[in-house]
Coordinates of C-alpha atoms in Angstrom, one line a residue:
Chain A
M123 CA 44.2 66.1 78.5
H124 CA 42.1 68.6 76.5
I125 CA 40.3 67.4 73.5
H126 CA 38.6 70.0 71.3
A127 CA 34.8 69.6 71.0
Y128 CA 35.0 69.2 67.3
E129 CA 37.5 66.4 67.6
K130 CA 35.3 64.6 70.1
L131 CA 32.5 65.0 67.5
W132 CA 34.3 63.4 64.6
L133 CA 35.7 60.7 66.9
A134 CA 32.1 59.8 67.9
L135 CA 31.1 60.0 64.2
S136 CA 33.8 57.5 63.1
I137 CA 32.7 55.1 66.0
V138 CA 29.1 55.5 64.7
L139 CA 30.2 54.7 61.2
I140 CA 32.0 51.6 62.3
L141 CA 29.1 50.3 64.3
A142 CA 26.7 51.1 61.4
L143 CA 28.9 49.1 58.9
I144 CA 29.0 46.1 61.3
G145 CA 25.3 46.6 62.1
T146 CA 24.1 46.5 58.4
V147 CA 26.1 43.4 57.7
T148 CA 24.7 41.8 60.7
Y149 CA 21.2 42.8 59.6
G150 CA 21.9 41.3 56.1
A151 CA 22.8 38.0 57.8
V152 CA 19.8 37.9 60.2
G153 CA 17.1 39.7 58.1
P154 CA 17.5 38.7 54.4
G155 CA 19.6 35.6 55.5
V156 CA 22.6 36.5 53.3
A157 CA 25.1 33.6 53.5
M158 CA 28.6 33.0 52.4
V159 CA 29.7 30.2 50.1
A160 CA 30.9 27.6 52.6
D161 CA 33.2 24.6 52.5
S162 CA 30.2 22.3 53.3
Q163 CA 30.6 19.6 50.8
S164 CA 33.2 16.8 50.9
T165 CA 35.7 16.6 48.1
I166 CA 35.2 14.3 45.1
D167 CA 37.5 12.8 42.5
A168 CA 37.7 15.4 39.6
G169 CA 38.9 12.7 37.3
G170 CA 36.1 10.4 38.1
I171 CA 33.2 12.7 37.6
D172 CA 31.7 10.3 35.0
E173 CA 31.1 7.8 37.9
D174 CA 29.8 10.4 40.4
E175 CA 26.1 9.9 40.9
R176 CA 25.4 13.7 41.0
F177 CA 27.7 14.9 38.2
S178 CA 27.8 12.0 35.7
E179 CA 24.5 13.4 34.4
P180 CA 24.3 17.1 35.2
R181 CA 20.6 18.0 35.9
V182 CA 18.0 19.7 37.9
E183 CA 16.1 17.5 40.5
Q184 CA 13.3 18.1 42.9
V185 CA 14.4 17.2 46.5
G186 CA 11.5 18.6 48.5
E187 CA 8.5 20.7 48.6
N188 CA 9.4 23.5 46.2
E189 CA 13.1 22.7 46.7
Y190 CA 15.3 21.8 43.9
E191 CA 18.9 20.9 43.4
A192 CA 21.0 21.6 40.3
Y193 CA 24.1 19.6 39.6
V194 CA 26.3 21.6 37.4
V195 CA 29.6 20.7 35.7
A196 CA 31.9 23.5 34.5
Y197 CA 34.5 22.6 31.8
Q198 CA 36.8 24.1 29.3
F199 CA 34.7 26.0 28.0
G200 CA 31.2 25.8 29.0
F201 CA 28.6 24.6 31.7
E202 CA 26.4 21.5 31.7
P203 CA 23.5 21.5 31.6
T204 CA 22.8 24.4 29.3
P205 CA 20.4 25.9 30.0
I206 CA 19.9 25.2 33.7
V207 CA 16.2 25.2 34.0
V208 CA 14.7 25.9 37.4
P209 CA 11.1 26.7 38.4
A210 CA 10.0 30.2 39.6
N211 CA 9.3 31.0 43.2
S212 CA 11.4 28.1 44.6
T213 CA 14.5 27.4 46.6
V214 CA 17.3 26.2 44.3
T215 CA 20.5 24.7 45.6
L216 CA 23.3 24.8 42.9
Q217 CA 26.1 22.3 43.3
V218 CA 28.9 23.2 40.9
T219 CA 32.1 21.4 40.2
S220 CA 34.8 21.3 37.6
R221 CA 36.2 18.4 35.6
D222 CA 39.4 20.2 34.5
V223 CA 40.6 23.5 35.9
I224 CA 39.4 26.3 38.2
H225 CA 36.4 28.1 36.8
G226 CA 34.1 30.8 38.1
F227 CA 30.3 30.5 38.1
E228 CA 28.6 33.9 38.1
V229 CA 25.0 34.4 37.3
A230 CA 25.4 37.7 35.6
G231 CA 23.7 40.7 37.3
T232 CA 22.9 38.8 40.5
S233 CA 24.6 38.0 43.7
A234 CA 25.0 34.3 42.8
N235 CA 28.6 33.9 42.3
T236 CA 31.2 31.3 43.4
M237 CA 34.6 29.8 42.4
V238 CA 34.4 26.3 40.9
V239 CA 37.5 24.2 41.9
P240 CA 38.1 20.7 40.5
G241 CA 37.6 18.2 43.2
E242 CA 35.5 20.6 45.2
V243 CA 31.7 21.0 45.1
S244 CA 30.6 24.7 45.4
E245 CA 27.2 24.8 47.0
I246 CA 25.0 28.0 46.8
T247 CA 21.3 28.1 47.7
V248 CA 19.2 30.9 46.1
E249 CA 15.5 31.8 45.9
T250 CA 14.1 32.4 42.5
D251 CA 11.3 34.9 41.8
E252 CA 9.5 35.5 38.5
P253 CA 10.3 33.6 35.3
T254 CA 13.3 35.1 33.6
E255 CA 16.6 34.2 31.9
Y256 CA 20.0 34.9 33.2
G257 CA 23.4 34.4 31.7
I258 CA 26.1 32.6 33.4
V259 CA 29.7 33.6 32.9
C260 CA 33.1 32.2 34.0
N261 CA 35.0 34.8 35.9
E262 CA 38.2 32.9 36.5
Y263 CA 40.6 32.8 33.7
C264 CA 40.6 29.2 32.6
G265 CA 42.3 29.0 29.3
A266 CA 42.2 30.2 25.7
G267 CA 38.5 30.0 25.4
H268 CA 37.7 31.7 28.7
H269 CA 36.1 34.6 27.0
V270 CA 33.5 32.4 25.3
M271 CA 32.7 30.4 28.3
E272 CA 29.1 31.0 29.2
G273 CA 25.9 29.2 30.4
K274 CA 22.3 30.0 30.8
L275 CA 20.0 29.8 33.8
H276 CA 16.3 29.8 32.8
V277 CA 13.7 30.4 35.6
V278 CA 10.4 29.1 34.2
S279 CA 6.9 29.0 35.6
Q280 CA 6.1 25.9 37.7
S281 CA 3.7 24.5 34.9
E282 CA 6.4 25.0 32.2
F283 CA 8.9 23.3 34.4
E284 CA 6.6 20.3 34.8
N285 CA 5.9 20.1 31.1
R286 CA 9.6 19.8 30.6
G287 CA 9.4 16.7 32.7
G288 CA 11.1 18.3 35.7
D289 CA 14.5 18.0 34.0
S290 CA 16.6 20.1 32.0
E291 CA 18.0 18.9 28.7
Chain B
M192 CA 41.8 79.8 60.6
G193 CA 45.3 80.5 59.2
Q194 CA 45.6 83.5 61.4
N195 CA 44.8 81.5 64.5
E196 CA 47.4 78.9 63.6
A197 CA 50.0 81.7 63.2
V198 CA 49.2 83.0 66.7
H199 CA 49.6 79.6 68.3
A200 CA 52.8 78.9 66.5
G201 CA 54.9 80.9 68.9
T202 CA 53.3 79.9 72.1
E203 CA 53.4 76.8 74.2
D204 CA 50.3 74.7 73.9
G205 CA 50.4 73.5 77.5
G206 CA 47.4 75.1 79.2
G207 CA 44.8 74.0 76.8
D208 CA 42.8 77.2 77.6
A209 CA 44.5 79.2 74.9
E210 CA 42.7 81.3 72.5
E211 CA 39.7 80.0 70.5
F212 CA 40.5 77.6 67.8
D213 CA 37.5 76.4 65.9
P214 CA 38.5 74.7 62.7
I215 CA 35.0 75.0 61.2
G216 CA 36.3 74.3 57.7
T217 CA 37.8 71.0 58.8
L218 CA 34.6 70.1 60.6
T219 CA 32.5 70.9 57.5
L220 CA 34.8 68.8 55.4
I221 CA 34.5 65.8 57.8
G222 CA 30.8 66.3 57.8
I223 CA 30.6 66.2 54.0
Y224 CA 32.8 63.1 53.8
F225 CA 30.7 61.4 56.5
V226 CA 27.5 62.0 54.6
I227 CA 29.1 60.8 51.3
L228 CA 30.3 57.6 53.1
V229 CA 26.9 56.9 54.7
L230 CA 25.0 57.5 51.4
A231 CA 27.5 55.4 49.4
W232 CA 27.2 52.5 51.9
V233 CA 23.5 52.6 51.9
Y234 CA 23.5 52.5 48.1
I235 CA 26.1 49.8 47.8
Y236 CA 24.7 47.5 50.5
F237 CA 20.9 47.9 50.3
V238 CA 20.3 48.9 46.8
E239 CA 23.1 47.3 44.8
F240 CA 23.7 44.2 47.0
L241 CA 20.5 43.2 48.7
G242 CA 18.4 44.6 45.8
R243 CA 19.8 42.2 43.3
D244 CA 18.2 38.9 42.3
L245 CA 19.4 35.5 43.6
V246 CA 20.8 36.5 47.0
I247 CA 22.8 33.5 48.4
V248 CA 20.9 32.3 51.5
G249 CA 22.7 29.0 52.1

């Protein structure tokens, strides 16, 4: 079978393109360590959040050397705690759950974004850089007040974080 | 290019060694599409996605 040289060329280019797409995604996973939101947490009782040791009192907690965990509850229509205060240059694991309906948790302008499902705990780990302030929006329609549902994520310096008593209000 | 196609239209394309048919316009278009795709992908993935804050790492 005769295949024109040009056709061979663009067949080869399309294979190169496919390999490059797979290659860049592989690089992202291996190099910068980009991960997906996994189903790593066991389910909880969405109606019994008040008795849950993590979510009865939404807060930020130090769990290791420069490692923090934030327990966040989404509800109609807001997030607790507000603001979520975390220290700069640290590793922060956000555990987010809902006590009513499905919500979204998107730190606006960043890659931190997950669904929040009642009874499930969405866990995402991010690394903070310099002190700054982010907004958090709900990106799953959750009811009449969906458009006003927002939160705040404040990345503060280590010293300011300690002055706050290592906890967010 | 249109002329070449007209010549081929009446003949059987069995031998493969027919007259020269070089669709340079098609090749150029595919080349341009390829460059656009590669540049768009580099921008979307490396600049817009990996360049943002708070990349999920776990």
